[in-house]
JSON list of C-alpha atoms in Angstrom, two decimals:
[
{"chain": "N", "resi": 1, "resn": "UNK", "atom": "CA", "xyz": [13.99, -4.36, 0.39]},
{"chain": "N", "resi": 2, "resn": "UNK", "atom": "CA", "xyz": [15.99, -1.01, 1.02]},
{"chain": "N", "resi": 3, "resn": "UNK", "atom": "CA", "xyz": [17.71, -1.25, 4.26]},
{"chain": "N", "resi": 4, "resn": "UNK", "atom": "CA", "xyz": [16.05, 2.03, 5.47]},
{"chain": "N", "resi": 5, "resn": "UNK", "atom": "CA", "xyz": [12.51, 0.86, 4.23]},
{"chain": "N", "resi": 6, "resn": "UNK", "atom": "CA", "xyz": [13.29, -2.45, 6.63]},
{"chain": "N", "resi": 7, "resn": "UNK", "atom": "CA", "xyz": [14.17, -0.61, 9.39]},
{"chain": "N", "resi": 8, "resn": "UNK", "atom": "CA", "xyz": [10.41, 1.41, 9.13]},
{"chain": "N", "resi": 9, "resn": "UNK", "atom": "CA", "xyz": [8.69, -2.33, 8.56]},
{"chain": "N", "resi": 10, "resn": "UNK", "atom": "CA", "xyz": [10.58, -3.45, 11.63]},
{"chain": "N", "resi": 11, "resn": "UNK", "atom": "CA", "xyz": [9.36, -0.85, 13.75]},
{"chain": "N", "resi": 12, "resn": "UNK", "atom": "CA", "xyz": [5.78, -1.76, 12.80]},
{"chain": "N", "resi": 13, "resn": "UNK", "atom": "CA", "xyz": [6.35, -5.32, 13.83]},
{"chain": "N", "resi": 14, "resn": "UNK", "atom": "CA", "xyz": [8.06, -4.47, 16.67]},
{"chain": "N", "resi": 15, "resn": "UNK", "atom": "CA", "xyz": [5.54, -2.35, 18.18]},
{"chain": "N", "resi": 16, "resn": "UNK", "atom": "CA", "xyz": [2.95, -4.83, 17.09]},
{"chain": "N", "resi": 17, "resn": "UNK", "atom": "CA", "xyz": [0.97, -2.58, 14.76]},
{"chain": "N", "resi": 18, "resn": "UNK", "atom": "CA", "xyz": [1.36, -5.32, 12.12]},
{"chain": "N", "resi": 19, "resn": "UNK", "atom": "CA", "xyz": [1.42, -8.95, 12.37]},
{"chain": "N", "resi": 20, "resn": "UNK", "atom": "CA", "xyz": [3.93, -11.95, 11.87]},
{"chain": "N", "resi": 21, "resn": "UNK", "atom": "CA", "xyz": [2.23, -12.63, 8.52]},
{"chain": "N", "resi": 22, "resn": "UNK", "atom": "CA", "xyz": [2.13, -9.35, 6.98]},
{"chain": "N", "resi": 23, "resn": "UNK", "atom": "CA", "xyz": [5.71, -8.33, 7.97]},
{"chain": "N", "resi": 24, "resn": "UNK", "atom": "CA", "xyz": [6.44, -11.86, 6.03]},
{"chain": "N", "resi": 25, "resn": "UNK", "atom": "CA", "xyz": [4.64, -10.52, 3.07]},
{"chain": "N", "resi": 26, "resn": "UNK", "atom": "CA", "xyz": [5.85, -6.97, 2.65]},
{"chain": "N", "resi": 27, "resn": "UNK", "atom": "CA", "xyz": [9.00, -7.91, 1.30]},
{"chain": "N", "resi": 28, "resn": "UNK", "atom": "CA", "xyz": [7.32, -9.46, -1.72]},
{"chain": "N", "resi": 29, "resn": "UNK", "atom": "CA", "xyz": [4.44, -6.85, -1.71]},
{"chain": "N", "resi": 30, "resn": "UNK", "atom": "CA", "xyz": [7.31, -4.39, -2.04]},
{"chain": "N", "resi": 31, "resn": "UNK", "atom": "CA", "xyz": [9.09, -6.52, -4.88]},
{"chain": "N", "resi": 32, "resn": "UNK", "atom": "CA", "xyz": [6.14, -6.73, -7.23]},
{"chain": "N", "resi": 33, "resn": "UNK", "atom": "CA", "xyz": [5.49, -2.78, -6.41]},
{"chain": "N", "resi": 34, "resn": "UNK", "atom": "CA", "xyz": [8.97, -1.99, -7.92]},
{"chain": "N", "resi": 35, "resn": "UNK", "atom": "CA", "xyz": [8.12, -4.11, -10.84]},
{"chain": "N", "resi": 36, "resn": "UNK", "atom": "CA", "xyz": [5.30, -2.78, -11.78]},
{"chain": "N", "resi": 37, "resn": "UNK", "atom": "CA", "xyz": [5.79, 1.12, -11.36]},
{"chain": "N", "resi": 38, "resn": "UNK", "atom": "CA", "xyz": [9.76, 0.65, -12.46]},
{"chain": "N", "resi": 39, "resn": "UNK", "atom": "CA", "xyz": [10.81, 2.41, -9.13]},
{"chain": "N", "resi": 40, "resn": "UNK", "atom": "CA", "xyz": [12.44, 1.33, -6.23]},
{"chain": "N", "resi": 41, "resn": "UNK", "atom": "CA", "xyz": [11.36, 1.98, -2.86]},
{"chain": "N", "resi": 42, "resn": "UNK", "atom": "CA", "xyz": [13.23, 3.94, -0.27]},
{"chain": "N", "resi": 43, "resn": "UNK", "atom": "CA", "xyz": [12.30, 5.44, 2.49]},
{"chain": "N", "resi": 44, "resn": "UNK", "atom": "CA", "xyz": [12.58, 8.62, 1.54]},
{"chain": "N", "resi": 45, "resn": "UNK", "atom": "CA", "xyz": [10.44, 7.95, -1.61]},
{"chain": "N", "resi": 46, "resn": "UNK", "atom": "CA", "xyz": [8.04, 5.38, -0.01]},
{"chain": "N", "resi": 47, "resn": "UNK", "atom": "CA", "xyz": [8.40, 5.57, 3.68]},
{"chain": "N", "resi": 48, "resn": "UNK", "atom": "CA", "xyz": [4.47, 6.96, 4.00]},
{"chain": "N", "resi": 49, "resn": "UNK", "atom": "CA", "xyz": [3.33, 3.86, 1.54]},
{"chain": "N", "resi": 50, "resn": "UNK", "atom": "CA", "xyz": [5.34, 1.19, 3.62]},
{"chain": "N", "resi": 51, "resn": "UNK", "atom": "CA", "xyz": [3.44, 2.31, 6.60]},
{"chain": "N", "resi": 52, "resn": "UNK", "atom": "CA", "xyz": [0.21, 2.98, 5.21]},
{"chain": "N", "resi": 53, "resn": "UNK", "atom": "CA", "xyz": [-0.03, -0.51, 2.91]},
{"chain": "N", "resi": 54, "resn": "UNK", "atom": "CA", "xyz": [1.47, -2.32, 6.24]},
{"chain": "N", "resi": 55, "resn": "UNK", "atom": "CA", "xyz": [-1.49, -0.80, 8.11]},
{"chain": "N", "resi": 56, "resn": "UNK", "atom": "CA", "xyz": [-4.06, -1.21, 5.77]},
{"chain": "N", "resi": 57, "resn": "UNK", "atom": "CA", "xyz": [-3.34, -4.96, 5.57]},
{"chain": "N", "resi": 58, "resn": "UNK", "atom": "CA", "xyz": [-3.51, -5.47, 8.94]},
{"chain": "N", "resi": 59, "resn": "UNK", "atom": "CA", "xyz": [-7.02, -3.83, 8.99]},
{"chain": "N", "resi": 60, "resn": "UNK", "atom": "CA", "xyz": [-7.66, -5.92, 6.46]},
{"chain": "N", "resi": 61, "resn": "UNK", "atom": "CA", "xyz": [-6.52, -8.94, 8.30]},
{"chain": "N", "resi": 62, "resn": "UNK", "atom": "CA", "xyz": [-8.87, -7.78, 11.20]},
{"chain": "N", "resi": 63, "resn": "UNK", "atom": "CA", "xyz": [-11.92, -7.29, 8.72]},
{"chain": "N", "resi": 64, "resn": "UNK", "atom": "CA", "xyz": [-11.80, -3.56, 9.34]},
{"chain": "N", "resi": 65, "resn": "UNK", "atom": "CA", "xyz": [-10.74, -2.15, 6.18]},
{"chain": "N", "resi": 66, "resn": "UNK", "atom": "CA", "xyz": [-11.39, 1.63, 5.73]},
{"chain": "N", "resi": 67, "resn": "UNK", "atom": "CA", "xyz": [-14.77, 2.03, 3.71]},
{"chain": "N", "resi": 68, "resn": "UNK", "atom": "CA", "xyz": [-15.08, 5.89, 2.89]},
{"chain": "N", "resi": 69, "resn": "UNK", "atom": "CA", "xyz": [-13.52, 7.09, -0.69]},
{"chain": "N", "resi": 70, "resn": "UNK", "atom": "CA", "xyz": [-13.70, 10.71, -0.74]},
{"chain": "N", "resi": 71, "resn": "UNK", "atom": "CA", "xyz": [-14.34, 12.78, -3.55]},
{"chain": "N", "resi": 72, "resn": "UNK", "atom": "CA", "xyz": [-10.88, 13.68, -4.22]},
{"chain": "N", "resi": 73, "resn": "UNK", "atom": "CA", "xyz": [-9.66, 9.61, -4.05]},
{"chain": "N", "resi": 74, "resn": "UNK", "atom": "CA", "xyz": [-12.50, 9.12, -6.40]},
{"chain": "N", "resi": 75, "resn": "UNK", "atom": "CA", "xyz": [-11.31, 11.35, -9.26]},
{"chain": "N", "resi": 76, "resn": "UNK", "atom": "CA", "xyz": [-7.65, 9.54, -8.67]},
{"chain": "N", "resi": 77, "resn": "UNK", "atom": "CA", "xyz": [-9.40, 6.10, -9.01]},
{"chain": "N", "resi": 78, "resn": "UNK", "atom": "CA", "xyz": [-10.73, 7.32, -12.29]},
{"chain": "N", "resi": 79, "resn": "UNK", "atom": "CA", "xyz": [-7.83, 8.92, -14.06]},
{"chain": "N", "resi": 80, "resn": "UNK", "atom": "CA", "xyz": [-5.96, 5.89, -12.78]},
{"chain": "N", "resi": 81, "resn": "UNK", "atom": "CA", "xyz": [-7.78, 2.54, -13.45]},
{"chain": "N", "resi": 82, "resn": "UNK", "atom": "CA", "xyz": [-4.83, 0.07, -13.95]},
{"chain": "N", "resi": 83, "resn": "UNK", "atom": "CA", "xyz": [-2.90, 1.46, -10.51]},
{"chain": "N", "resi": 84, "resn": "UNK", "atom": "CA", "xyz": [-6.25, 0.76, -8.80]},
{"chain": "N", "resi": 85, "resn": "UNK", "atom": "CA", "xyz": [-6.69, -2.62, -10.23]},
{"chain": "N", "resi": 86, "resn": "UNK", "atom": "CA", "xyz": [-3.36, -3.39, -9.13]},
{"chain": "N", "resi": 87, "resn": "UNK", "atom": "CA", "xyz": [-3.68, -1.68, -5.32]},
{"chain": "N", "resi": 88, "resn": "UNK", "atom": "CA", "xyz": [-6.45, -4.39, -5.07]},
{"chain": "N", "resi": 89, "resn": "UNK", "atom": "CA", "xyz": [-4.72, -7.55, -5.99]},
{"chain": "N", "resi": 90, "resn": "UNK", "atom": "CA", "xyz": [-1.64, -6.49, -3.60]},
{"chain": "N", "resi": 91, "resn": "UNK", "atom": "CA", "xyz": [-4.35, -5.90, -0.80]},
{"chain": "N", "resi": 92, "resn": "UNK", "atom": "CA", "xyz": [-6.17, -9.23, -2.25]},
{"chain": "N", "resi": 93, "resn": "UNK", "atom": "CA", "xyz": [-8.48, -10.12, 0.79]},
{"chain": "N", "resi": 94, "resn": "UNK", "atom": "CA", "xyz": [-10.85, -12.44, -0.88]},
{"chain": "N", "resi": 95, "resn": "UNK", "atom": "CA", "xyz": [-14.45, -11.50, -0.53]},
{"chain": "N", "resi": 96, "resn": "UNK", "atom": "CA", "xyz": [-13.29, -8.54, 2.01]},
{"chain": "N", "resi": 97, "resn": "UNK", "atom": "CA", "xyz": [-14.38, -4.81, -0.06]},
{"chain": "N", "resi": 98, "resn": "UNK", "atom": "CA", "xyz": [-11.08, -3.40, -0.29]},
{"chain": "N", "resi": 99, "resn": "UNK", "atom": "CA", "xyz": [-11.86, -0.82, -2.70]},
{"chain": "N", "resi": 100, "resn": "UNK", "atom": "CA", "xyz": [-11.40, 2.09, -0.63]},
{"chain": "N", "resi": 101, "resn": "UNK", "atom": "CA", "xyz": [-7.65, 1.19, 1.01]},
{"chain": "N", "resi": 102, "resn": "UNK", "atom": "CA", "xyz": [-7.09, 0.42, -2.27]},
{"chain": "N", "resi": 103, "resn": "UNK", "atom": "CA", "xyz": [-8.05, 3.96, -3.47]},
{"chain": "N", "resi": 104, "resn": "UNK", "atom": "CA", "xyz": [-5.40, 5.20, -0.97]},
{"chain": "N", "resi": 105, "resn": "UNK", "atom": "CA", "xyz": [-2.82, 3.02, -2.25]},
{"chain": "N", "resi": 106, "resn": "UNK", "atom": "CA", "xyz": [-3.58, 3.74, -5.92]},
{"chain": "N", "resi": 107, "resn": "UNK", "atom": "CA", "xyz": [-2.75, 7.71, -4.55]},
{"chain": "N", "resi": 108, "resn": "UNK", "atom": "CA", "xyz": [0.59, 6.63, -3.53]},
{"chain": "N", "resi": 109, "resn": "UNK", "atom": "CA", "xyz": [1.32, 4.79, -6.61]},
{"chain": "N", "resi": 110, "resn": "UNK", "atom": "CA", "xyz": [0.52, 8.27, -8.45]},
{"chain": "N", "resi": 111, "resn": "UNK", "atom": "CA", "xyz": [2.97, 9.92, -6.18]},
{"chain": "N", "resi": 112, "resn": "UNK", "atom": "CA", "xyz": [5.65, 6.99, -6.15]},
{"chain": "N", "resi": 113, "resn": "UNK", "atom": "CA", "xyz": [5.63, 7.58, -10.12]},
{"chain": "N", "resi": 114, "resn": "UNK", "atom": "CA", "xyz": [5.10, 11.45, -10.44]},
{"chain": "N", "resi": 115, "resn": "UNK", "atom": "CA", "xyz": [1.82, 11.20, -12.09]},
{"chain": "N", "resi": 116, "resn": "UNK", "atom": "CA", "xyz": [0.00, 12.40, -9.10]},
{"chain": "N", "resi": 117, "resn": "UNK", "atom": "CA", "xyz": [-1.63, 15.10, -11.29]},
{"chain": "N", "resi": 118, "resn": "UNK", "atom": "CA", "xyz": [-2.95, 12.63, -13.75]}
]
């Protein structure tokens, strides 16, 4: 994990925005995302993504995921079904519905790869 991105994750953990389990899962998740998207995650290109996925995982762990999907996000999902499926896998939470959380992560995947207009 990029050192500047690690600083962000450390801060989220140190301020109790994410628990120990999520903190320890994030490096593996970031590695998966880098391989899948063929990008290198840094603070510059992925700081917001790192914060969002961290807090999303925390909400999911508390059985309180975001549930609303805007029409704009529905369009992103329809245009990028593979990213959406991968986002759901990254957030895997058993039987808990993570569709809306995955929709937001899909948007970040599009931004990271430059496919936001896809």
